[in-house]
mmCIF file of C-alpha atoms and ligand atoms in Angstrom:
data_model
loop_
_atom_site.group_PDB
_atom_site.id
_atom_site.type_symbol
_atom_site.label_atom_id
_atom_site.label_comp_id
_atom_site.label_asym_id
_atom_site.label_seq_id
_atom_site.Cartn_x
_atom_site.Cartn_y
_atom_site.Cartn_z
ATOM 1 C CA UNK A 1 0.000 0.000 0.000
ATOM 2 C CA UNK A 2 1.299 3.538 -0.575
ATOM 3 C CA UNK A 3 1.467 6.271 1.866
ATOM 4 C CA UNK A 4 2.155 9.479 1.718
ATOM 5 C CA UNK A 5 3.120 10.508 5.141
ATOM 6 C CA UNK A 6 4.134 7.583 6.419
ATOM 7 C CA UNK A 7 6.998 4.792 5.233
ATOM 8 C CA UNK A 8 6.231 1.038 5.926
ATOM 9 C CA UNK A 9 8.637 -1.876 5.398
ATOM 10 C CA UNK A 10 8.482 -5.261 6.327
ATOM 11 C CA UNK A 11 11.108 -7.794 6.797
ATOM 12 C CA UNK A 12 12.322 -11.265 8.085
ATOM 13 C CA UNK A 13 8.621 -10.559 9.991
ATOM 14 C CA UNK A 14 9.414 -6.929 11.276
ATOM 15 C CA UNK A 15 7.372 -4.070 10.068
ATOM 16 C CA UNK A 16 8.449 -0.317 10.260
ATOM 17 C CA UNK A 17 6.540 2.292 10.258
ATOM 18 C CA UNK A 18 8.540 5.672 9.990
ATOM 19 C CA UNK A 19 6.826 9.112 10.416
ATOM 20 C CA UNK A 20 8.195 10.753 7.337
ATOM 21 C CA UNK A 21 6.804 14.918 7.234
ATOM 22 C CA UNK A 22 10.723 15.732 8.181
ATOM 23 C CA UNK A 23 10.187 19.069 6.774
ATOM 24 C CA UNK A 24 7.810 20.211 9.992
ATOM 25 C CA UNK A 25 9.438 17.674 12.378
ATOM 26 C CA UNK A 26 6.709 14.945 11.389
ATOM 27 C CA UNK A 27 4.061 17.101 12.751
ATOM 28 C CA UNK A 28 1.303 14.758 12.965
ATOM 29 C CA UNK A 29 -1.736 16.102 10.818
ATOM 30 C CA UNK A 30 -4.993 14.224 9.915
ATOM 31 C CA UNK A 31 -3.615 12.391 7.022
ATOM 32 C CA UNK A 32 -0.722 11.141 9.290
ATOM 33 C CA UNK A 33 -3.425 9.504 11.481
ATOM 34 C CA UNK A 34 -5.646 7.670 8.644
ATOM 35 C CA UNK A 35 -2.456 6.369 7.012
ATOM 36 C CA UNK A 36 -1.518 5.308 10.659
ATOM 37 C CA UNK A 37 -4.686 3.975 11.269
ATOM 38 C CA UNK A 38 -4.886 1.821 7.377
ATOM 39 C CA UNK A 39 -1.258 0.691 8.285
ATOM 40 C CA UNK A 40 -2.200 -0.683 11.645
ATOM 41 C CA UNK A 41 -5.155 -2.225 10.184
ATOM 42 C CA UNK A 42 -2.930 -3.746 7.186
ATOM 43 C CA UNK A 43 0.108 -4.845 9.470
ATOM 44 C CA UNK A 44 -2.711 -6.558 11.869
ATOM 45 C CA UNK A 45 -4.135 -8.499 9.056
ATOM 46 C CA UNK A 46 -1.064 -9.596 7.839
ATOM 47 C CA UNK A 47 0.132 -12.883 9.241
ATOM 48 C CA UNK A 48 3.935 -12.567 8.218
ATOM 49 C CA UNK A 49 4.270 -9.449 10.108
ATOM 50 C CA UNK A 50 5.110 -9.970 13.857
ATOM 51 C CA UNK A 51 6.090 -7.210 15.347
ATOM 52 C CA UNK A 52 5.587 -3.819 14.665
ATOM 53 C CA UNK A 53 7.783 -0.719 14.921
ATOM 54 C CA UNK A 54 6.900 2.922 15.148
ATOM 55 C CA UNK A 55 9.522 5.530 14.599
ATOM 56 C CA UNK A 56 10.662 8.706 13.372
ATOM 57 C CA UNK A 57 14.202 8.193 12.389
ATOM 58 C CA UNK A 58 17.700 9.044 14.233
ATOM 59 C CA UNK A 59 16.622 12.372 13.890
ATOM 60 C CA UNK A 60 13.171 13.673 15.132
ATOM 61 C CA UNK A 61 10.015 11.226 16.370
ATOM 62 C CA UNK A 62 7.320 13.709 16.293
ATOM 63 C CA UNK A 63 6.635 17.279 17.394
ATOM 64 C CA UNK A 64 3.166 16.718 18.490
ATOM 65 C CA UNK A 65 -0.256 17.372 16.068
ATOM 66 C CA UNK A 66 0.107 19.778 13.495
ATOM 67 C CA UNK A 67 -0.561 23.070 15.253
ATOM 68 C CA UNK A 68 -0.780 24.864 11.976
ATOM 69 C CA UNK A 69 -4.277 22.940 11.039
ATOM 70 C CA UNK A 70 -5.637 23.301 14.565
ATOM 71 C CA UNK A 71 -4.685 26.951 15.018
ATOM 72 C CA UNK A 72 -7.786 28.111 13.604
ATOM 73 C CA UNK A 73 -10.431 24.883 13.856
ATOM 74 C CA UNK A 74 -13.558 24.971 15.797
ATOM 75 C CA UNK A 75 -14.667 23.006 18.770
ATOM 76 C CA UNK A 76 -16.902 21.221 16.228
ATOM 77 C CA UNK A 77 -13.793 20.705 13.799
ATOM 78 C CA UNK A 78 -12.114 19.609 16.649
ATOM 79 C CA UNK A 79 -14.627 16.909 17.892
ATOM 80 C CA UNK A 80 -14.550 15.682 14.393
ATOM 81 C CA UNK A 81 -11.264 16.011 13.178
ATOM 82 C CA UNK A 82 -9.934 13.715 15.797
ATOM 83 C CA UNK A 83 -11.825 10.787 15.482
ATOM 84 C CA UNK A 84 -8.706 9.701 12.996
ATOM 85 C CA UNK A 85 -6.594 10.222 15.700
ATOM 86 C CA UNK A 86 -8.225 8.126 18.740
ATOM 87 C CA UNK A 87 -9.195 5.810 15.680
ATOM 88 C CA UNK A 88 -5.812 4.962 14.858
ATOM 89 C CA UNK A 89 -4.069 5.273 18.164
ATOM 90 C CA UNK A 90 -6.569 2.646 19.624
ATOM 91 C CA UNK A 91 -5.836 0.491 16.809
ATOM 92 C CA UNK A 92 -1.705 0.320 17.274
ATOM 93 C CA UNK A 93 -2.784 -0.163 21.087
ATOM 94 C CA UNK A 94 -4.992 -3.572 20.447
ATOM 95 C CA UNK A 95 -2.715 -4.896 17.947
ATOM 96 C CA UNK A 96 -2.439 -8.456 18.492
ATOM 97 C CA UNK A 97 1.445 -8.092 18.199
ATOM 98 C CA UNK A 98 4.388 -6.382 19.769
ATOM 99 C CA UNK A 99 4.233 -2.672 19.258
ATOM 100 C CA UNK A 100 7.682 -1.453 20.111
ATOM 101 C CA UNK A 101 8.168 2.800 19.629
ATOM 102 C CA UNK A 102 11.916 3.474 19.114
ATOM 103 C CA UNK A 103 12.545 7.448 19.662
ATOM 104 C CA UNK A 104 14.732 9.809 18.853
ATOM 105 C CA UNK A 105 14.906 13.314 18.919
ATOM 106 C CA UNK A 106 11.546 15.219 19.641
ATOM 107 C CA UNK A 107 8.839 13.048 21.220
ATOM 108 C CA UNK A 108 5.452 15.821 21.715
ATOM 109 C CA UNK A 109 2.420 16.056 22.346
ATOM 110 C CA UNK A 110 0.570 13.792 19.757
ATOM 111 C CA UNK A 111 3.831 12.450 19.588
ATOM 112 C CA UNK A 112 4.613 11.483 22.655
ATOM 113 C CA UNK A 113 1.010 10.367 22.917
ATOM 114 C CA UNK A 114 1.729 7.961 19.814
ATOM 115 C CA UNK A 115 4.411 6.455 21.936
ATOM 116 C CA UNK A 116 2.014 5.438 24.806
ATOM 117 C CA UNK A 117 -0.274 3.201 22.383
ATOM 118 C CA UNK A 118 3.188 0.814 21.724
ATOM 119 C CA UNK A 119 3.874 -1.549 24.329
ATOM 120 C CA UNK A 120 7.572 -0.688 24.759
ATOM 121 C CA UNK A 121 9.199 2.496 24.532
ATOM 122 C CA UNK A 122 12.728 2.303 23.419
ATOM 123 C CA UNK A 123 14.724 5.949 23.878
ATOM 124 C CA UNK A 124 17.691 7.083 21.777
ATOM 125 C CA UNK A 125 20.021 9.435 24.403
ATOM 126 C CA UNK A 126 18.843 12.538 21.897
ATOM 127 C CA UNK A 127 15.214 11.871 22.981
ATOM 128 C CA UNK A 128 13.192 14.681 24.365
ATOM 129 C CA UNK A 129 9.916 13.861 24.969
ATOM 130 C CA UNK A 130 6.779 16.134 26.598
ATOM 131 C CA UNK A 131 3.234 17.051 26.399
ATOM 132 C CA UNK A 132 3.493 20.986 26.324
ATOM 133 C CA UNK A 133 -0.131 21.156 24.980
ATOM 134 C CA UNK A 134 -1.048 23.462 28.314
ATOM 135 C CA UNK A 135 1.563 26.322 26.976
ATOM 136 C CA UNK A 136 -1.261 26.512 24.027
ATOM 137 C CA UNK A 137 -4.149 26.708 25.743
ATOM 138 C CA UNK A 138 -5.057 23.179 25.217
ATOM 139 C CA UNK A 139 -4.648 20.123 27.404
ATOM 140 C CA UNK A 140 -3.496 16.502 25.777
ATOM 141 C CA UNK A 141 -6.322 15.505 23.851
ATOM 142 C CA UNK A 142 -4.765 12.316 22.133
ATOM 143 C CA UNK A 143 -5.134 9.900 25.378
ATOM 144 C CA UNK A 144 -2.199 11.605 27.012
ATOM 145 C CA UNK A 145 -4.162 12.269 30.580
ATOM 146 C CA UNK A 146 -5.859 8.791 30.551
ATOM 147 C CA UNK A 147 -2.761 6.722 29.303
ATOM 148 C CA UNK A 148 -0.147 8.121 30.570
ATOM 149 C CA UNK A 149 -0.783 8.313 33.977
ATOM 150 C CA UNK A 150 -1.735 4.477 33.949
ATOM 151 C CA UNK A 151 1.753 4.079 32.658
ATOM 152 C CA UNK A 152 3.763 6.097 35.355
ATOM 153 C CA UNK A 153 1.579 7.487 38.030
ATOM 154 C CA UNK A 154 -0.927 10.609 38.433
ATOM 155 C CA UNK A 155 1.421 12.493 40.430
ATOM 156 C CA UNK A 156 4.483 12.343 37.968
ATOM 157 C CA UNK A 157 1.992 12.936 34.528
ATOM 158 C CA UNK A 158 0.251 15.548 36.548
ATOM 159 C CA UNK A 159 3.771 17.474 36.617
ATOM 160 C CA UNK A 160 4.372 16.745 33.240
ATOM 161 C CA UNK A 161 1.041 17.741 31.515
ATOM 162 C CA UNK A 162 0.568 20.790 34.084
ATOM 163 C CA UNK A 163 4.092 21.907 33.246
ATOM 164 C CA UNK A 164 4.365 21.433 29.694
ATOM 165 C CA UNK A 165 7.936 20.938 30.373
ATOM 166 C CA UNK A 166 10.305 18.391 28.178
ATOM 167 C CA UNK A 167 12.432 15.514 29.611
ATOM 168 C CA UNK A 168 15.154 14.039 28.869
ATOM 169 C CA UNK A 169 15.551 10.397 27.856
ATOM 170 C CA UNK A 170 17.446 9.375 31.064
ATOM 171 C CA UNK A 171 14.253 10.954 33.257
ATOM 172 C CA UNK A 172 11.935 9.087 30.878
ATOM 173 C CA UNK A 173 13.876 5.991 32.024
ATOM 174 C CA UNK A 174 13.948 7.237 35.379
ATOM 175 C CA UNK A 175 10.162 7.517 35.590
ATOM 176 C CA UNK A 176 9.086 4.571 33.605
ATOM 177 C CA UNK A 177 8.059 6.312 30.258
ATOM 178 C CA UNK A 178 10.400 4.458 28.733
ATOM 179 C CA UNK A 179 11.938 0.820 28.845
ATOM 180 C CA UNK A 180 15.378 1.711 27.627
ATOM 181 C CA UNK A 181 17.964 4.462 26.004
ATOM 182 C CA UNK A 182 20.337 3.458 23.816
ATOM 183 C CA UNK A 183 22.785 5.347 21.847
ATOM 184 C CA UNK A 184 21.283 7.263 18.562
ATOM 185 C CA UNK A 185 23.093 5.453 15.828
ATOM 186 C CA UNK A 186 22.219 2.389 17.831
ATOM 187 C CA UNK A 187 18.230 3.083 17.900
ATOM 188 C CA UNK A 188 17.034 1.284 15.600
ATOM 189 C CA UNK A 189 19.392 -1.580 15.544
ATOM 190 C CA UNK A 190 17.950 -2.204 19.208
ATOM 191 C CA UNK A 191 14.701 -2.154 18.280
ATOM 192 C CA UNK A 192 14.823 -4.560 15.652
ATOM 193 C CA UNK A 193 17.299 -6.526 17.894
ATOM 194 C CA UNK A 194 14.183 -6.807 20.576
ATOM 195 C CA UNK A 195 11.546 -6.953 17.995
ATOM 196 C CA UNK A 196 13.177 -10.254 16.765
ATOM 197 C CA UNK A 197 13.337 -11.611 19.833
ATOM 198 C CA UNK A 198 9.617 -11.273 20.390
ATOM 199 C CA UNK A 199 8.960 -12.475 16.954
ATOM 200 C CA UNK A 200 11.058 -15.592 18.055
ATOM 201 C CA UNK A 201 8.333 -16.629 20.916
ATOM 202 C CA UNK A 202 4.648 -17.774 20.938
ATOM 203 C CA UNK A 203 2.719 -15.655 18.334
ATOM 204 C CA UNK A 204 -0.794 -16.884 20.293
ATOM 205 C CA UNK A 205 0.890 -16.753 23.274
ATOM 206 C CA UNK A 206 2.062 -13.006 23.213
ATOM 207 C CA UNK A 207 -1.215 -11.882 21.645
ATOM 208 C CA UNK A 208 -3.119 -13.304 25.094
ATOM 209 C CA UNK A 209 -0.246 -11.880 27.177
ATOM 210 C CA UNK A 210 -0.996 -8.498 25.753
ATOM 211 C CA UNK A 211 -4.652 -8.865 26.172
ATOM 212 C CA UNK A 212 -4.485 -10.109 30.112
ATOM 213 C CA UNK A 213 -2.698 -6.973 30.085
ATOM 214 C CA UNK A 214 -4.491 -4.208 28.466
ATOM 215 C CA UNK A 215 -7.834 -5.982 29.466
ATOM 216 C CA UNK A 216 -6.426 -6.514 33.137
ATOM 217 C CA UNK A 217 -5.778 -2.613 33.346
ATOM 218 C CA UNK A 218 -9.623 -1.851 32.649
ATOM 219 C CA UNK A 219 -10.688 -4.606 35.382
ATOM 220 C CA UNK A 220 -10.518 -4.843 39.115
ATOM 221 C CA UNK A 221 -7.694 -7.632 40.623
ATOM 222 C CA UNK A 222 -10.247 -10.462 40.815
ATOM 223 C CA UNK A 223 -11.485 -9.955 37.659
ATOM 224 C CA UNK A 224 -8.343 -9.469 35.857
ATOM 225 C CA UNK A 225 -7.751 -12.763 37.421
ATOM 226 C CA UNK A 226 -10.146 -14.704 36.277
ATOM 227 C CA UNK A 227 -9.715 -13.164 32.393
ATOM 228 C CA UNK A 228 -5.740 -14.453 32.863
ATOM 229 C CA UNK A 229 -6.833 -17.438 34.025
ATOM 230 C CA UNK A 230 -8.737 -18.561 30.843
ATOM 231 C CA UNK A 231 -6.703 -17.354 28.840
ATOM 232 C CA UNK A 232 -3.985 -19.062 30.644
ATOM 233 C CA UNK A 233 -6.403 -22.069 30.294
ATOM 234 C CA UNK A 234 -6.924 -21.684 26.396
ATOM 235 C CA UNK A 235 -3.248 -21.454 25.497
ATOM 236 C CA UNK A 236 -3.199 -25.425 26.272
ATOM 237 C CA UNK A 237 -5.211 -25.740 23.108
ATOM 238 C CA UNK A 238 -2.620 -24.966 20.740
ATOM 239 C CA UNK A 239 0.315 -26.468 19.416
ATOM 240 C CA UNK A 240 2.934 -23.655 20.001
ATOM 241 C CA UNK A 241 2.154 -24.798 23.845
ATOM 242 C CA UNK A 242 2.539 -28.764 22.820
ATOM 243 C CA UNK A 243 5.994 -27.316 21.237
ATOM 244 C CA UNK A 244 7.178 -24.986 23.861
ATOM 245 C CA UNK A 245 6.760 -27.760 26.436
ATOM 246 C CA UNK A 246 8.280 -30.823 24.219
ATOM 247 C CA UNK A 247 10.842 -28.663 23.260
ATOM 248 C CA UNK A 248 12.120 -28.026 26.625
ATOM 249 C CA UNK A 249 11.913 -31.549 27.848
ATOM 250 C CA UNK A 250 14.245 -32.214 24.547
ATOM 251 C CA UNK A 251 16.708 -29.458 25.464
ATOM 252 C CA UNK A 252 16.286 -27.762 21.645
ATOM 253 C CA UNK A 253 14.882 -24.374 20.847
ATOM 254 C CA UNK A 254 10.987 -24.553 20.100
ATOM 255 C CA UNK A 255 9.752 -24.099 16.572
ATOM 256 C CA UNK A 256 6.574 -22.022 16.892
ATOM 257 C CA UNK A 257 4.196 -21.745 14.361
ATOM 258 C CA UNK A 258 2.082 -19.422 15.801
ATOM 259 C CA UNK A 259 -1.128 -21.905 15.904
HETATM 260 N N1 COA B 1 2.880 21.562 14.164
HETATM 261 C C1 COA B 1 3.142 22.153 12.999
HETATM 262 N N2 COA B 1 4.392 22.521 12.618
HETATM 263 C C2 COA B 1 5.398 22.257 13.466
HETATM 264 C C3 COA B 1 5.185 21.627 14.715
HETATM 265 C C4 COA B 1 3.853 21.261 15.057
HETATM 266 N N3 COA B 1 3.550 20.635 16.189
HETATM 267 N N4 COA B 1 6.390 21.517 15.339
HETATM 268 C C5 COA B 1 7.306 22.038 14.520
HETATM 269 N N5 COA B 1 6.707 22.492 13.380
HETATM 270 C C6 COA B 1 7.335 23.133 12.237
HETATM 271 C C7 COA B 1 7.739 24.559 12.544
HETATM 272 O O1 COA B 1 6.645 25.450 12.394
HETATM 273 C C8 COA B 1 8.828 24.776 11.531
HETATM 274 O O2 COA B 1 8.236 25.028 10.258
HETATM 275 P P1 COA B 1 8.725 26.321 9.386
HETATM 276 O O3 COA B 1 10.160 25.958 9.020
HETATM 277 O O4 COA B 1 7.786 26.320 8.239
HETATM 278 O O5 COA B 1 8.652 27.491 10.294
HETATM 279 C C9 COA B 1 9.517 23.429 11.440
HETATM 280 O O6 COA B 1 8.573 22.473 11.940
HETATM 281 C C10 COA B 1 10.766 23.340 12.309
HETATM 282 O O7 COA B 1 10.419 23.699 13.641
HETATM 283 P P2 COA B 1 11.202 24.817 14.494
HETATM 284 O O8 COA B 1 10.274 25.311 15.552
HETATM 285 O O9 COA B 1 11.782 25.834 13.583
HETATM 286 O O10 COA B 1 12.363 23.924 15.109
HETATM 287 P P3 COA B 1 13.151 24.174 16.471
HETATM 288 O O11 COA B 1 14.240 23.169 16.461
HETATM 289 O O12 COA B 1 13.491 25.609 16.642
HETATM 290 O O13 COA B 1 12.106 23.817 17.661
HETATM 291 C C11 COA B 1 10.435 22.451 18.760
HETATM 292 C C12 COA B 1 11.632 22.498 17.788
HETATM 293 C C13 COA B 1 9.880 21.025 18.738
HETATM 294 C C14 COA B 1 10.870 22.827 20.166
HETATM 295 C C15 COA B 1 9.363 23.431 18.279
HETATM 296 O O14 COA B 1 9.127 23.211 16.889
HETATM 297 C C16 COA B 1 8.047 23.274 18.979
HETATM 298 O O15 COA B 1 7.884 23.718 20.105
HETATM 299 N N6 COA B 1 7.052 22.655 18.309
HETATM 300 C C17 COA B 1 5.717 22.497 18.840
HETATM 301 C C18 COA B 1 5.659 21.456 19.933
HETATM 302 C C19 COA B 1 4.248 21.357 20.493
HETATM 303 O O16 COA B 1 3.715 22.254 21.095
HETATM 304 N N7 COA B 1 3.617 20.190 20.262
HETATM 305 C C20 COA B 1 2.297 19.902 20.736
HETATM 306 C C21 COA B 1 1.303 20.239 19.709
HETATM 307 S S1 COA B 1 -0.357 19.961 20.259
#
């Protein structure tokens, strides 16, 4: 499929997705967000595909929604015009595969938003990342208040969202918002590095994993229980558990097929 704003490559079972506006620090505007949300949709139905990462480049990841489209809309364009955006930032979130965000550079806003739908956040040193939506008169309308403080705590996205301020990569570590920081040059040969490692495991058995867990986050404890539990239950049912287990007992690596 072709994009216009966005790059997508797939290989050995990887997919990237690279932001590619450059020219206003891939600003995110509305056609960003469909052609996020058909790639997501495109990547999910594609069984060769595995894992999924979302970047930017060594440069920049995103500087947030295009502020020169919303400078003038209405609270009616507004409620509209988003919809792509929630669309296709739920979709990367329910993926039934790895979603890992490798960043470098800028991370704002909408773009630092985008990062919270991936399951792992991997942080070049360059990274600066921030929701400075307040210092326009606007608060983070792209899940920012709902995700992120499920990710690292009210108090600490409280701070962040009230002060608008940018961190570095090392407090993003510090405070959980991301998983790791690697050198630049070394971004995005880490991400693929962990992205084949999840591609080497369970395909069913990752997809559940990732639904106890995003499920589990909308349920009480005993609930969330219960859901793991059958899921837990289910996985018996296919053959990458008949593998995983023989495998072991034969001291060889297990040959998933993903059924
Ligand atoms: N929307 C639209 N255009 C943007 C943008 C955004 N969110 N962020 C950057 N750009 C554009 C700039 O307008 C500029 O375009 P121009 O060359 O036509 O003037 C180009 O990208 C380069 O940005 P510039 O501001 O010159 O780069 P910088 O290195 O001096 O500053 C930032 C970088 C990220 C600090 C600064 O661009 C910025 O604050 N951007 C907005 C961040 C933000 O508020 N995001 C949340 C939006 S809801």
């Amino acid at each position: 499929m072709a994009y216009e704003t966005i790059l997508v490559e797939i290989e050995e079972g990887v997919a990237t997705i690279t932001l590619n506006r450059p020219e206003v620090l891939n600003a995110l505007n509305s056609q960003v967000f469909i052609e996020l949300g058909e790639a997501a949709t495109q990547l999910t139905a594609d069984e060769t595909v595995r894992v999924v990462i979302i970047t930017g480049g060594e440069k920049v990841f995103a500087a947030g929604a295009d502020i020169k489209q919303m400078a003038t809309a209405t609270a009616v364009d507004v409620s509209t015009s988003v919809r792509p955006s929630l669309k296709a930032f739920n979709l990367i979130e329910n993926m039934p595969k790895p979603v890992i965000a490798a960043i470098a550079g800028y991370a704002l806003g909408g773009g630092c938003e985008l990062t919270l739908t991936a399951d792992v956040r991997i942080a070049a040193d360059n990274a600066q990342l921030g929701l400075p939506e307040i210092k326009l008169g606007i608060l983070p309308g792209g899940g920012g208040t709902q995700r992120l403080p499920r990710l690292i705590g009210a108090g600490k996205a409280k701070e962040l969202i009230f002060s608008g301020e940018f961190i570095s990569a090392e407090e993003a570590l510090r405070i959980g918002l991301v998983n790791k920081v690697v050198p630049t040059d070394q971004l995005l040969i880490e991400a693929k590095k962990m992205a084949k490692k999840f591609a080497a495991r369970g395909a069913v058995a990752i997809q559940m994993a990732k639904t106890c867990i995003n499920e589990g986050l909308q349920m009480d404890l005993d609930r969330g229980l219960q859901y793991e539990h059958k899921c837990f239950s289910l996985l018996f049912a296919t053959e990458d558990q008949k593998e995983g287990m023989k495998a072991f007992i034969e001291k060889r690596k297990p040959n998933f097929q993903g059924k």
